[in-house]
């Protein structure tokens, strides 16, 4: 690819785990050029000083909407929710396409304000596309604003959408590694708090439940509980589905295999997946079965929370928005 | 306590994780004397050569029913299922009281043979007591054969029994550390297979489901899925209960607090417990709540799989069988 | 022990890992009473809310010298270096005996000021006893101010002192778990920074080298490098000694066995120790050998950095200062 | 690259960790074709059934020298020492170039037989090249038999060779993750033995010391001690060098920077490296410094034991033997 044919990309919030992986993936992508990477408190530092394993040595800078607009055709925004929305609005207004990794554009206004806070850029909500790639390709390709799904909803929805019309009731018991909690150092992310430990959190009402509700049928009851795993990258969603009609194990597997037969990044596997199988991969491994002597459908879905659960899917969406092959920079990613 | 007032105890299968902890607990118990510890393939070795952190230095021997009967009033049998039943029968016949840590005497015959194999000592089944201590004290105290519950059922049943009459349907998503899989070295217990991994196993039909079925109402549908955690000791059961009638959060907490108010080894806690909180403790921490905006009851129950899930509960039961204080050798255990 | 015969003890800085374990050990000690536990930023919180595994439920308070003096005969001070010295001086002046876990009273003034900062309570230095218990019993017993050794020096000096007169040169390559870095949450203690990692730190000149220099012969060259292990508790010092005269393997082992034959908390072992062997124990396991075909003496020394490397040794010293059996509250500790 | 221009490569012993990574790297290499992969006990199984994270789905077969010779121009042999030598001899005789990952051709005969066992293919020893790539490029390029260095010697020699003429004495304290111990499931590789543990092994005389002796000056005394880290991939060598003449910190760093300035896979870094920095990378990060107030030179060297310590370096050597760019298939490796 000639250099002047490269698409220019900015990554905002590139010091955090997801943002840094976005930058690293763009850096290694054959058809993209990383022109700018910002970080609020690490300006002046090189990316691979913070993340020594990465090859990308770009110097982090502060954020300025005009500079981003002058430097980049697309921006990957890896800000916390709430902080993302004004920035996304500024960029879209300046003609920059955006993949937003925060929650700010994933939900309709009422649900967002119920689960999060007042929305400051609600006029953009109608055009924002929920970027669960495998189930929204056409909309993503034509959009200028993609809301990248949360890590838990990515795993859970890939497991549940094939059954969407048949779900009478579902329990999602989900488990994630610590990188999902971000780079903020606190009591909960301290090594001694996490190692040899395992704990539920956000019970009763975790915000990611909102994404499940919004993407399943409106009246489907969803129970969702996340747990913190003593590992760095990896997420497993164990989904327990009561179906409206009984479904046999063979029919179930055929349904999943048919749904995902041609997907480059979803593999239907013959045994329950381990999160280690997808580490540092933009992949989702799914296993669906029916309980013996019972009627409950079990679906297990494993991803790397930083890849298919965040930065990998963001680049997958960006590829679609730019008309590039969906797998570009991902199948051969050497992070 | 005068030496001749000590109760003599044998531990069979003392090389494995649960058996070794039984031996260590008996060794440190103020009213017990460890007179014999057997191990099939480690005879001649001292216990603390295999488990260097332990203080018990007894030399392991082979098994002989007559020697056990001559040496001990009670035996803790930590054999694999199937191997336990003939040995337990021999010992009971010789007048030795037994706490059996295997599954061999936990179920009625039909269910055992459905989930396991033909039973070779079925005549003992009617008198065997299922030793979930908090819910079977009187029977345990009067018994000569206690079937120590499995680690998963211990956590799950302590969480579910207070609700037993109200459960319309329950999903138990359970997670355990690797010591639960025993000392056998194989692909699944290799460090590299486990670290940075997390995986369901025994889906569709794990044997521990049988114990849940047997100890809840006969017609209660139970879904049970275990997962392997990358840590050594610790077990969490996340229980998702659909109740027959709605129950409020306050009523729910009162129910659990009332049930376990006077229990020395069960603590009802105000937030979801982590398994680290109960490491090396004969304790179960339980948190019960109701999902916000929903009606599902959530109960989380954490134990150390080797303690309350195996050896600790075995000693707790043995204390009852011998008329000792239930907490003897456990609250002050210095393992 | 009658209640009024209990010695009253205060723990200062009881929210941190070492201070909290001090409090827990005092709480469980048969001849001590924990009358006060302070914590700068956690006043009003109960100890076992911060450390849920602990049994001690004392409410943490702020620090006031007069209150401490009114409440306690002895204080265990678990403050950072620099912060400890004024407090220790205040307490000693008020007649409170002190075991100080900081570095403030471990070194002579010149060395302290070279490695740390100006000393503000230098008049106390002459009477402060360096509390490596096994090698300073008499002085500790008669002292009102004991400087508890650092975790690295404890392991290294127990390994090196038997050879002190014969060391021509020594390299100490030491490795510690993360609890040694304290409860402060920062980039270095974040789970994702530590897991699957291993790294030297403080190379060129770590402060703990000062304690080695001060406790070996003045002209012995000492190289000391610490490394951070991906585990919570445990410390290994690998010591490489060039001796003045060759020494045979048998003579070496006899030397170590003779030195530590009657020690309750030091065990000379026949193979290199693992840190897991001493987890949650006030023990040091030492293995000494001579390289084959070479003349270098190798000594490996394992401790739990929070126990023999901090709180355990502090209580061991406190026992001596109060005329109690040295092992009281430690051999039977059930933390 | 046209398919018929691909070099055909066989991997022997492809079920183990190093062999499987060899196969995966060859599979993803733009100028190589993996024509055959053997495994003694896993014939008939696909590689990515054993290692689910890998993309290579080749079916493993048994070993037959004629089939290998007919299928491949080069073989990567990942057998245990002793088992490799007859196979290597057979293949070389049939005109197949070999990179041998075992120890069988790394040493001269006397040293091999001293440290290992009688040599059965000694006539090949004179032509075997010790494949520490950065220091033997020309010989490797012209060789038909390259002995791939051990993981510990790779890290240690890259750290020590720049100083080779100046070393009066050296201590190498080395630490490796569990994958270095191979896929064999045993007490030492069981998760529960390794987690929360850290332990020296092979003290007194580890076989990898032989490679250090052979590649430094004959009369340089070398002390070498390996330790087992509780992580899967990663190796750090901490080298403590007494130099013949004092050397300043700046001169030392210049020496290392000059030595490795143009190396694609060795990076001289400004602070002690962590093994996480090189995980899944064919890289060695080296930091050299001089102890403050002392004269000891410290060199820290971090690699991934499976990459630069085994399979990565094997492919690097294979590239040279085939006249390919040294970095082919490695810089862009997406394992």
PDB file of N, CA and C in Angstrom, chain B residues 274-316:
ATOM      1  N   UNK B 274     -15.754 -12.716  48.612  1.00  0.00           N
ATOM      2  CA  UNK B 274     -14.675 -13.239  47.782  1.00  0.00           C
ATOM      3  C   UNK B 274     -14.121 -14.503  48.399  1.00  0.00           C
ATOM      4  N   UNK B 275     -13.605 -15.394  47.577  1.00  0.00           N
ATOM      5  CA  UNK B 275     -13.118 -16.659  48.141  1.00  0.00           C
ATOM      6  C   UNK B 275     -11.889 -16.447  49.023  1.00  0.00           C
ATOM      7  N   UNK B 276     -11.168 -15.361  48.770  1.00  0.00           N
ATOM      8  CA  UNK B 276     -10.005 -15.066  49.605  1.00  0.00           C
ATOM      9  C   UNK B 276     -10.394 -14.814  51.061  1.00  0.00           C
ATOM     10  N   UNK B 277     -11.611 -14.351  51.282  1.00  0.00           N
ATOM     11  CA  UNK B 277     -12.065 -14.064  52.648  1.00  0.00           C
ATOM     12  C   UNK B 277     -12.127 -15.327  53.510  1.00  0.00           C
ATOM     13  N   UNK B 278     -12.251 -16.483  52.891  1.00  0.00           N
ATOM     14  CA  UNK B 278     -12.428 -17.715  53.671  1.00  0.00           C
ATOM     15  C   UNK B 278     -11.282 -18.702  53.465  1.00  0.00           C
ATOM     16  N   UNK B 279     -10.216 -18.242  52.853  1.00  0.00           N
ATOM     17  CA  UNK B 279      -9.066 -19.125  52.599  1.00  0.00           C
ATOM     18  C   UNK B 279      -8.540 -19.692  53.914  1.00  0.00           C
ATOM     19  N   UNK B 280      -8.290 -21.001  53.921  1.00  0.00           N
ATOM     20  CA  UNK B 280      -7.775 -21.672  55.114  1.00  0.00           C
ATOM     21  C   UNK B 280      -8.679 -21.462  56.330  1.00  0.00           C
ATOM     22  N   UNK B 281      -9.956 -21.417  56.099  1.00  0.00           N
ATOM     23  CA  UNK B 281     -10.951 -21.243  57.166  1.00  0.00           C
ATOM     24  C   UNK B 281     -12.077 -22.253  56.956  1.00  0.00           C
ATOM     25  N   UNK B 282     -12.624 -22.778  58.048  1.00  0.00           N
ATOM     26  CA  UNK B 282     -13.811 -23.631  57.936  1.00  0.00           C
ATOM     27  C   UNK B 282     -15.060 -22.757  57.955  1.00  0.00           C
ATOM     28  N   UNK B 283     -15.148 -21.863  57.000  1.00  0.00           N
ATOM     29  CA  UNK B 283     -16.229 -20.885  57.014  1.00  0.00           C
ATOM     30  C   UNK B 283     -16.944 -20.849  55.680  1.00  0.00           C
ATOM     31  N   UNK B 284     -18.222 -20.475  55.764  1.00  0.00           N
ATOM     32  CA  UNK B 284     -18.986 -20.172  54.569  1.00  0.00           C
ATOM     33  C   UNK B 284     -19.530 -18.757  54.713  1.00  0.00           C
ATOM     34  N   UNK B 285     -19.238 -17.907  53.738  1.00  0.00           N
ATOM     35  CA  UNK B 285     -19.795 -16.555  53.726  1.00  0.00           C
ATOM     36  C   UNK B 285     -20.889 -16.492  52.670  1.00  0.00           C
ATOM     37  N   UNK B 286     -22.056 -16.005  53.079  1.00  0.00           N
ATOM     38  CA  UNK B 286     -23.218 -15.995  52.191  1.00  0.00           C
ATOM     39  C   UNK B 286     -23.770 -14.584  52.069  1.00  0.00           C
ATOM     40  N   UNK B 287     -24.095 -14.216  50.850  1.00  0.00           N
ATOM     41  CA  UNK B 287     -24.770 -12.936  50.605  1.00  0.00           C
ATOM     42  C   UNK B 287     -25.991 -13.202  49.733  1.00  0.00           C
ATOM     43  N   UNK B 288     -27.139 -12.731  50.215  1.00  0.00           N
ATOM     44  CA  UNK B 288     -28.377 -12.936  49.456  1.00  0.00           C
ATOM     45  C   UNK B 288     -28.985 -11.592  49.123  1.00  0.00           C
ATOM     46  N   UNK B 289     -29.469 -11.472  47.900  1.00  0.00           N
ATOM     47  CA  UNK B 289     -30.090 -10.205  47.513  1.00  0.00           C
ATOM     48  C   UNK B 289     -31.101 -10.446  46.398  1.00  0.00           C
ATOM     49  N   UNK B 290     -31.806  -9.389  46.032  1.00  0.00           N
ATOM     50  CA  UNK B 290     -32.775  -9.475  44.948  1.00  0.00           C
ATOM     51  C   UNK B 290     -32.341  -8.494  43.866  1.00  0.00           C
ATOM     52  N   UNK B 291     -32.381  -8.954  42.658  1.00  0.00           N
ATOM     53  CA  UNK B 291     -32.002  -8.128  41.527  1.00  0.00           C
ATOM     54  C   UNK B 291     -32.888  -6.896  41.430  1.00  0.00           C
ATOM     55  N   UNK B 292     -32.250  -5.784  41.100  1.00  0.00           N
ATOM     56  CA  UNK B 292     -33.002  -4.539  40.986  1.00  0.00           C
ATOM     57  C   UNK B 292     -33.870  -4.577  39.728  1.00  0.00           C
ATOM     58  N   UNK B 293     -35.095  -4.175  39.871  1.00  0.00           N
ATOM     59  CA  UNK B 293     -35.976  -4.140  38.703  1.00  0.00           C
ATOM     60  C   UNK B 293     -36.345  -5.525  38.220  1.00  0.00           C
ATOM     61  N   UNK B 294     -36.095  -6.508  39.047  1.00  0.00           N
ATOM     62  CA  UNK B 294     -36.418  -7.871  38.631  1.00  0.00           C
ATOM     63  C   UNK B 294     -36.884  -8.635  39.836  1.00  0.00           C
ATOM     64  N   UNK B 295     -37.085  -9.913  39.669  1.00  0.00           N
ATOM     65  CA  UNK B 295     -37.606 -10.656  40.799  1.00  0.00           C
ATOM     66  C   UNK B 295     -36.694 -11.827  41.144  1.00  0.00           C
ATOM     67  N   UNK B 296     -35.579 -11.925  40.437  1.00  0.00           N
ATOM     68  CA  UNK B 296     -34.713 -13.067  40.698  1.00  0.00           C
ATOM     69  C   UNK B 296     -33.974 -12.863  42.018  1.00  0.00           C
ATOM     70  N   UNK B 297     -33.906 -13.932  42.800  1.00  0.00           N
ATOM     71  CA  UNK B 297     -33.111 -13.921  44.022  1.00  0.00           C
ATOM     72  C   UNK B 297     -31.705 -14.415  43.692  1.00  0.00           C
ATOM     73  N   UNK B 298     -30.710 -13.677  44.168  1.00  0.00           N
ATOM     74  CA  UNK B 298     -29.313 -14.051  43.953  1.00  0.00           C
ATOM     75  C   UNK B 298     -28.716 -14.428  45.296  1.00  0.00           C
ATOM     76  N   UNK B 299     -28.078 -15.581  45.357  1.00  0.00           N
ATOM     77  CA  UNK B 299     -27.376 -15.965  46.587  1.00  0.00           C
ATOM     78  C   UNK B 299     -25.961 -16.388  46.219  1.00  0.00           C
ATOM     79  N   UNK B 300     -24.971 -15.738  46.842  1.00  0.00           N
ATOM     80  CA  UNK B 300     -23.565 -16.045  46.591  1.00  0.00           C
ATOM     81  C   UNK B 300     -22.976 -16.667  47.845  1.00  0.00           C
ATOM     82  N   UNK B 301     -22.245 -17.740  47.653  1.00  0.00           N
ATOM     83  CA  UNK B 301     -21.773 -18.511  48.792  1.00  0.00           C
ATOM     84  C   UNK B 301     -20.320 -18.885  48.551  1.00  0.00           C
ATOM     85  N   UNK B 302     -19.436 -18.468  49.464  1.00  0.00           N
ATOM     86  CA  UNK B 302     -17.998 -18.716  49.297  1.00  0.00           C
ATOM     87  C   UNK B 302     -17.466 -19.616  50.397  1.00  0.00           C
ATOM     88  N   UNK B 303     -16.696 -20.619  50.000  1.00  0.00           N
ATOM     89  CA  UNK B 303     -16.010 -21.482  50.966  1.00  0.00           C
ATOM     90  C   UNK B 303     -14.595 -21.751  50.467  1.00  0.00           C
ATOM     91  N   UNK B 304     -13.758 -22.297  51.350  1.00  0.00           N
ATOM     92  CA  UNK B 304     -12.518 -22.916  50.914  1.00  0.00           C
ATOM     93  C   UNK B 304     -12.857 -24.371  50.634  1.00  0.00           C
ATOM     94  N   UNK B 305     -12.660 -24.785  49.385  1.00  0.00           N
ATOM     95  CA  UNK B 305     -13.101 -26.132  49.007  1.00  0.00           C
ATOM     96  C   UNK B 305     -12.433 -27.227  49.835  1.00  0.00           C
ATOM     97  N   UNK B 306     -11.215 -26.985  50.342  1.00  0.00           N
ATOM     98  CA  UNK B 306     -10.557 -28.007  51.160  1.00  0.00           C
ATOM     99  C   UNK B 306     -11.024 -27.982  52.613  1.00  0.00           C
ATOM    100  N   UNK B 307     -11.585 -26.868  53.063  1.00  0.00           N
ATOM    101  CA  UNK B 307     -11.967 -26.734  54.468  1.00  0.00           C
ATOM    102  C   UNK B 307     -13.461 -27.037  54.634  1.00  0.00           C
ATOM    103  N   UNK B 308     -14.294 -26.020  54.541  1.00  0.00           N
ATOM    104  CA  UNK B 308     -15.731 -26.286  54.694  1.00  0.00           C
ATOM    105  C   UNK B 308     -16.199 -27.226  53.584  1.00  0.00           C
ATOM    106  N   UNK B 309     -15.479 -27.242  52.451  1.00  0.00           N
ATOM    107  CA  UNK B 309     -15.863 -28.123  51.356  1.00  0.00           C
ATOM    108  C   UNK B 309     -15.324 -29.527  51.460  1.00  0.00           C
ATOM    109  N   UNK B 310     -14.522 -29.842  52.478  1.00  0.00           N
ATOM    110  CA  UNK B 310     -13.966 -31.199  52.586  1.00  0.00           C
ATOM    111  C   UNK B 310     -13.492 -31.456  54.027  1.00  0.00           C
ATOM    112  N   UNK B 311     -12.211 -31.239  54.291  1.00  0.00           N
ATOM    113  CA  UNK B 311     -11.615 -31.690  55.549  1.00  0.00           C
ATOM    114  C   UNK B 311     -12.162 -30.952  56.771  1.00  0.00           C
ATOM    115  N   UNK B 312     -12.377 -29.647  56.628  1.00  0.00           N
ATOM    116  CA  UNK B 312     -12.886 -28.891  57.772  1.00  0.00           C
ATOM    117  C   UNK B 312     -14.250 -29.393  58.189  1.00  0.00           C
ATOM    118  N   UNK B 313     -15.146 -29.561  57.227  1.00  0.00           N
ATOM    119  CA  UNK B 313     -16.473 -30.057  57.557  1.00  0.00           C
ATOM    120  C   UNK B 313     -16.414 -31.488  58.083  1.00  0.00           C
ATOM    121  N   UNK B 314     -15.451 -32.284  57.593  1.00  0.00           N
ATOM    122  CA  UNK B 314     -15.300 -33.655  58.100  1.00  0.00           C
ATOM    123  C   UNK B 314     -14.964 -33.641  59.584  1.00  0.00           C
ATOM    124  N   UNK B 315     -14.080 -32.751  59.983  1.00  0.00           N
ATOM    125  CA  UNK B 315     -13.724 -32.667  61.405  1.00  0.00           C
ATOM    126  C   UNK B 315     -14.889 -32.092  62.206  1.00  0.00           C
ATOM    127  N   UNK B 316     -15.602 -31.149  61.611  1.00  0.00           N
ATOM    128  CA  UNK B 316     -16.794 -30.608  62.263  1.00  0.00           C
ATOM    129  C   UNK B 316     -17.789 -31.736  62.549  1.00  0.00           C
TER     130      UNK B 316
END
